[in-house]
Coordinates of C-alpha atoms and ligand atoms in Angstrom, one line a residue:
X1 CA -24.9 3.9 11.2
X2 CA -27.1 1.1 9.9
X3 CA -25.4 -1.7 8.0
X4 CA -27.6 -2.9 5.1
X5 CA -27.6 -6.5 4.0
X6 CA -25.4 -7.7 6.9
X7 CA -25.9 -11.3 6.0
X8 CA -24.9 -11.0 2.4
X9 CA -22.0 -13.3 1.6
X10 CA -18.9 -11.4 0.5
X11 CA -16.3 -14.1 0.4
X12 CA -18.2 -17.2 -0.7
X13 CA -15.4 -19.8 -0.2
X14 CA -14.9 -18.8 3.4
X15 CA -18.5 -18.0 4.1
X16 CA -17.6 -14.4 5.2
X17 CA -20.6 -12.0 5.3
X18 CA -20.8 -8.3 5.1
X19 CA -21.3 -8.1 8.8
X20 CA -18.0 -10.0 9.3
X21 CA -16.2 -7.5 7.0
X22 CA -17.7 -4.7 9.1
X23 CA -16.6 -6.4 12.3
X24 CA -13.1 -6.8 10.9
X25 CA -12.8 -3.2 10.1
X26 CA -14.3 -2.1 13.4
X27 CA -11.8 -4.2 15.3
X28 CA -8.9 -3.1 13.1
X29 CA -9.8 0.6 13.1
X30 CA -7.0 1.7 15.5
X31 CA -4.5 0.2 13.0
X32 CA -6.1 1.0 9.7
X33 CA -7.3 4.5 10.3
X34 CA -3.9 6.1 10.8
X35 CA -2.8 4.6 7.5
X36 CA -5.5 6.3 5.5
X37 CA -6.7 9.3 7.5
X38 CA -6.2 12.6 5.8
X39 CA -5.0 11.1 2.5
X40 CA -6.8 11.1 -0.9
X41 CA -8.2 7.6 -1.0
X42 CA -9.4 5.1 -3.6
X43 CA -11.5 2.1 -2.6
X44 CA -12.3 -1.2 -4.3
X45 CA -16.1 -1.7 -3.9
X46 CA -17.6 -5.1 -4.3
X47 CA -21.4 -4.8 -4.1
X48 CA -21.8 -8.4 -5.3
X49 CA -19.0 -9.9 -3.2
X50 CA -15.2 -10.4 -3.7
X51 CA -15.5 -13.0 -6.5
X52 CA -17.8 -10.9 -8.7
X53 CA -16.7 -7.8 -10.6
X54 CA -15.5 -5.0 -8.2
X55 CA -15.1 -1.3 -8.9
X56 CA -12.0 0.8 -8.3
X57 CA -13.4 4.1 -7.1
X58 CA -11.6 7.3 -6.4
X59 CA -14.4 9.9 -6.4
X60 CA -17.1 10.7 -3.9
X61 CA -20.5 9.1 -4.4
X62 CA -23.9 10.7 -3.8
X63 CA -25.1 9.6 -0.4
X64 CA -21.7 9.5 1.3
X65 CA -22.3 11.8 4.3
X66 CA -19.3 11.2 6.5
X67 CA -16.5 10.9 3.9
X68 CA -14.9 14.2 3.0
X69 CA -14.7 15.5 -0.5
X70 CA -11.4 16.8 -1.7
X71 CA -11.5 18.7 -5.0
X72 CA -8.3 17.9 -6.9
X73 CA -7.2 18.6 -10.3
X74 CA -7.2 15.5 -12.6
X75 CA -4.5 14.8 -15.2
X76 CA -6.8 16.3 -17.9
X77 CA -7.1 19.6 -16.0
X78 CA -10.6 19.1 -14.8
X79 CA -11.5 19.0 -11.1
X80 CA -13.2 16.1 -9.3
X81 CA -14.1 15.3 -5.7
X82 CA -11.7 12.8 -4.2
X83 CA -12.5 10.7 -1.2
X84 CA -10.9 11.6 2.1
X85 CA -11.5 9.6 5.4
X86 CA -10.8 11.6 8.5
X87 CA -12.5 9.5 11.2
X88 CA -13.8 6.1 12.1
X89 CA -17.3 6.9 11.0
X90 CA -16.2 7.8 7.5
X91 CA -14.2 4.6 7.2
X92 CA -17.1 2.5 8.3
X93 CA -19.4 4.4 6.0
X94 CA -17.2 3.2 3.1
X95 CA -17.6 -0.4 4.4
X96 CA -21.4 0.1 4.4
X97 CA -20.9 1.2 0.7
X98 CA -19.3 -2.2 0.1
X99 CA -15.7 -1.0 0.1
X100 CA -13.4 -4.0 0.7
X101 CA -10.0 -2.5 -0.2
X102 CA -8.5 0.8 0.8
X103 CA -5.8 2.4 -1.4
X104 CA -4.4 5.7 -0.1
X105 CA -2.1 8.1 -2.0
X106 CA 1.4 8.4 -0.6
X107 CA 0.6 12.0 0.0
X108 CA -1.6 14.0 2.4
X109 CA -4.8 15.7 1.3
X110 CA -3.3 19.0 2.5
X111 CA -0.2 18.6 0.4
X112 CA -1.2 16.3 -2.5
X113 CA 1.6 17.3 -4.8
X114 CA 4.3 16.0 -2.5
X115 CA 4.9 12.4 -1.5
X116 CA 5.5 11.4 2.2
X117 CA 5.8 7.7 1.3
X118 CA 7.7 6.1 -1.5
X119 CA 6.6 2.5 -2.4
X120 CA 8.4 -0.2 -4.3
X121 CA 5.9 -3.0 -5.3
X122 CA 7.7 -6.3 -5.9
X123 CA 5.6 -8.4 -8.3
X124 CA 6.9 -12.0 -8.9
X125 CA 6.2 -13.6 -12.2
X126 CA 4.2 -16.9 -11.9
X127 CA 6.4 -19.6 -10.5
X128 CA 8.9 -17.4 -8.7
X129 CA 9.5 -18.9 -5.3
X130 CA 8.7 -16.9 -2.1
X131 CA 12.3 -16.8 -0.8
X132 CA 13.3 -14.9 -4.0
X133 CA 10.6 -12.3 -3.3
X134 CA 11.9 -11.9 0.3
X135 CA 15.5 -11.6 -1.0
X136 CA 14.3 -8.9 -3.4
X137 CA 12.7 -6.9 -0.6
X138 CA 15.8 -7.1 1.6
X139 CA 17.9 -6.0 -1.3
X140 CA 15.6 -3.0 -1.8
X141 CA 16.0 -2.2 1.9
X142 CA 19.8 -2.6 1.7
X143 CA 20.2 -0.4 -1.4
X144 CA 17.9 2.2 0.1
X145 CA 19.9 2.1 3.4
X146 CA 23.1 2.6 1.4
X147 CA 21.5 5.8 0.1
X148 CA 20.6 6.9 3.6
X149 CA 17.0 5.8 3.6
X150 CA 15.2 3.5 6.1
X151 CA 12.3 1.4 4.8
X152 CA 9.6 -1.0 5.9
X153 CA 8.0 -4.1 4.4
X154 CA 4.4 -5.4 4.1
X155 CA 2.7 -8.3 2.4
X156 CA 0.4 -7.0 -0.4
X157 CA -2.3 -9.5 0.5
X158 CA -1.7 -10.8 -3.0
X159 CA 1.4 -12.2 -4.7
X160 CA 4.1 -10.0 -3.4
X161 CA 5.7 -7.6 -1.0
X162 CA 5.7 -3.8 -0.8
X163 CA 8.8 -1.9 0.5
X164 CA 7.8 1.6 1.9
X165 CA 10.1 4.4 2.7
X166 CA 8.8 7.5 4.6
X167 CA 9.9 10.9 3.4
X168 CA 10.0 13.9 5.7
X169 CA 9.9 16.6 4.5
X170 CA 7.6 15.4 1.8
X171 CA 9.1 15.5 -1.7
X172 CA 7.6 16.6 -5.1
X173 CA 6.2 13.7 -7.0
X174 CA 8.4 14.3 -10.0
X175 CA 11.5 14.0 -7.9
X176 CA 10.3 10.9 -6.1
X177 CA 9.3 9.2 -9.3
X178 CA 12.6 10.0 -10.9
X179 CA 14.5 8.6 -7.9
X180 CA 12.3 5.5 -7.8
X181 CA 12.8 4.8 -11.5
X182 CA 16.6 5.2 -11.4
X183 CA 16.7 3.0 -8.3
X184 CA 14.6 0.2 -9.8
X185 CA 16.6 0.3 -13.1
X186 CA 19.9 0.2 -11.2
X187 CA 18.7 -2.9 -9.2
X188 CA 17.5 -4.6 -12.4
X189 CA 20.8 -3.8 -14.2
X190 CA 22.8 -5.3 -11.4
X191 CA 20.9 -8.6 -11.5
X192 CA 19.0 -8.8 -14.8
X193 CA 18.2 -12.5 -14.4
X194 CA 16.3 -11.8 -11.2
X195 CA 14.8 -8.4 -11.7
X196 CA 13.1 -6.2 -14.3
X197 CA 12.1 -2.6 -14.0
X198 CA 9.9 -2.3 -17.1
X199 CA 6.2 -3.0 -17.1
X200 CA 6.2 -5.2 -20.2
X201 CA 4.9 -8.7 -19.4
X202 CA 7.3 -10.5 -21.9
X203 CA 10.5 -9.6 -20.0
X204 CA 9.1 -10.7 -16.7
X205 CA 9.3 -14.4 -17.1
X206 CA 10.9 -16.0 -14.1
X207 CA 11.7 -12.6 -12.7
X208 CA 10.5 -10.1 -10.1
X209 CA 9.1 -6.8 -11.5
X210 CA 10.2 -3.9 -9.3
X211 CA 7.2 -1.7 -9.9
X212 CA 8.2 1.9 -9.1
X213 CA 5.2 3.4 -10.9
X214 CA 3.3 3.7 -7.6
X215 CA 5.3 6.8 -7.1
X216 CA 3.4 9.4 -9.1
X217 CA 0.6 11.9 -8.3
X218 CA -2.7 10.0 -8.3
X219 CA -1.1 6.6 -7.9
X220 CA -2.1 4.4 -4.9
X221 CA -1.0 1.3 -3.1
X222 CA -3.1 -0.9 -0.8
X223 CA -3.1 0.3 2.8
X224 CA -1.6 -1.8 5.5
X225 CA -4.4 -3.8 7.3
X226 CA -6.8 -3.5 4.3
X227 CA -8.6 -6.6 3.2
X228 CA -8.2 -7.7 -0.4
X229 CA -11.0 -8.7 -2.7
X230 CA -9.4 -12.1 -3.4
X231 CA -10.0 -15.7 -2.4
X232 CA -9.6 -16.3 1.3
X233 CA -10.0 -12.7 2.5
X234 CA -6.3 -11.9 2.7
X235 CA -5.0 -8.8 4.4
X236 CA -2.1 -6.5 3.4
X237 CA 0.0 -6.9 6.6
X238 CA 3.0 -4.8 7.7
X239 CA 5.9 -7.0 8.9
X240 CA 9.0 -6.5 11.0
X241 CA 12.1 -7.1 8.7
X242 CA 12.8 -10.5 10.2
X243 CA 9.3 -11.7 9.3
X244 CA 9.0 -12.0 5.5
X245 CA 10.9 -15.3 5.5
X246 CA 8.4 -16.7 7.9
X247 CA 5.1 -15.8 6.3
X248 CA 5.5 -18.0 3.2
X249 CA 3.2 -16.0 0.9
X250 CA 1.9 -12.5 0.2
X251 CA -1.6 -13.6 1.1
X252 CA -0.8 -15.6 4.2
X253 CA -2.5 -13.1 6.6
X254 CA -6.3 -13.1 6.5
X255 CA -9.5 -11.6 8.0
X256 CA -9.3 -14.3 10.6
X257 CA -5.7 -14.1 11.5
X258 CA -4.8 -10.4 11.2
X259 CA -6.8 -9.3 14.3
X260 CA -5.2 -12.1 16.4
X261 CA -1.7 -11.1 15.2
X262 CA -2.2 -7.5 16.1
X263 CA -3.7 -8.3 19.5
X264 CA -0.6 -10.4 20.1
X265 CA 1.8 -7.7 18.8
X266 CA 0.3 -4.7 20.6
X267 CA 2.7 -2.4 18.8
X268 CA 2.8 -1.5 15.1
X269 CA 5.3 -3.8 13.3
X270 CA 6.8 -0.7 11.7
X271 CA 7.6 0.8 15.1
X272 CA 7.8 4.6 15.1
X273 CA 7.8 5.2 11.3
X274 CA 6.1 8.5 11.8
X275 CA 9.1 9.8 13.8
X276 CA 11.6 9.2 11.0
X277 CA 12.9 12.3 9.4
X278 CA 14.5 11.5 6.1
X279 CA 14.8 14.0 3.3
X280 CA 15.2 12.3 -0.1
X281 CA 17.6 14.8 -1.6
X282 CA 19.7 15.3 1.5
X283 CA 20.0 11.5 2.2
X284 CA 21.1 10.9 -1.4
X285 CA 23.6 13.7 -1.6
X286 CA 25.0 12.9 1.8
X287 CA 25.5 9.2 0.9
X288 CA 27.2 10.3 -2.4
X289 CA 29.6 12.5 -0.5
X290 CA 30.4 9.6 1.9
X291 CA 31.1 7.3 -1.0
X292 CA 33.5 9.8 -2.5
X293 CA 35.2 9.9 0.9
Ligands
ATP301 P1 0.0 -8.1 -5.8 O1 1.0 -8.4 -4.7 O2 -0.9 -9.2 -6.0 O3 0.6 -7.5 -7.0 P2 -0.8 -5.4 -5.3 O4 -1.6 -4.7 -4.2 O5 0.6 -5.0 -5.3 O6 -1.0 -6.9 -5.1 P3 -2.8 -4.8 -7.4 O7 -3.9 -5.1 -6.4 O8 -2.7 -5.5 -8.6 O9 -1.3 -5.0 -6.7 O10 -2.9 -3.2 -7.6 C1 -2.2 -2.6 -8.6 C2 -2.2 -1.1 -8.5 O11 -3.2 -0.5 -9.2 C3 -2.3 -0.5 -7.1 O12 -1.5 0.6 -7.0 C4 -3.8 -0.2 -6.9 O13 -3.9 0.8 -6.0 C5 -4.1 0.2 -8.3 N1 -5.4 -0.3 -8.8 C6 -6.0 -1.5 -8.6 N2 -7.1 -1.6 -9.3 C7 -7.2 -0.5 -10.0 C8 -8.1 0.0 -11.0 N3 -9.2 -0.7 -11.4 N4 -7.9 1.2 -11.6 C9 -6.8 1.9 -11.3 N5 -5.9 1.5 -10.3 C10 -6.1 0.3 -9.8
MN302 MN1 2.1 -5.9 -6.5

């Protein structure tokens, strides 16, 4: 593949060019590809660089030869070709098309109506200190665990943290969304000074919004190891559960530091997440039986 405009500056502050972005994604392929392969995918494209207007794109573009087209029904009943990356060439083709961010569905292209990943996005209001975001993530983990569900954490590359729970077998979106809503509302009700579960900006002051709305058909979250189109070229980075307290911010990991970290770590921070079998309904009913004794 030929990379056009390799010297064009993508992150002005850091002097990072398109060829540097391409090199980042080539290096990180073994980590990123499994996160997005075979899933409906949206990308954030920034033809004029990260600090200029970018486009959130979920449909195939003319000229994309290696990216797969997945015809899916839209909310309004019409059909459209969604993007699906199945191999390294397709991923790098999207980089050539100026994709900076990769946002997969929590579902596979072969089974788009069922979620195999549930995501809680923790969004701190301005001024909320990092340790409170970390405490929120741990509380999500502990509450999920009490319901029989293991979960994992990543920085968003932005302000916050995402807590991700794998689901196997995959579960219909309506059920996952209902569970996630109930879960977020219960956590907010238990500590209303710290958390909110409603999207309204007014109630968020000084609090952390537990965004459960990622858990719907067509919703996306940024992929682990994706760059963000934000100042400093931050990366969404999966962490081990002992790490969030050490990273200090959601955008601490960058294009420069992420490859070094992964070279050092060798193994995925989430371990063998793919081997976890947890059925949402069975976990929840089993833990309810346990509580009743
Ligand atoms: P932060 O920690 O800063 O909140 P984030 O990754 O959690 O970072 P955003 O980047 O604000 O949050 O993304 C919000 C959500 O909306 C994500 O699910 C993303 O996939 C999606 N998204 C982002 N941009 C658009 C857009 N233009 N249109 C539709 N969905 C979008
Ligand atoms: Mn967020």
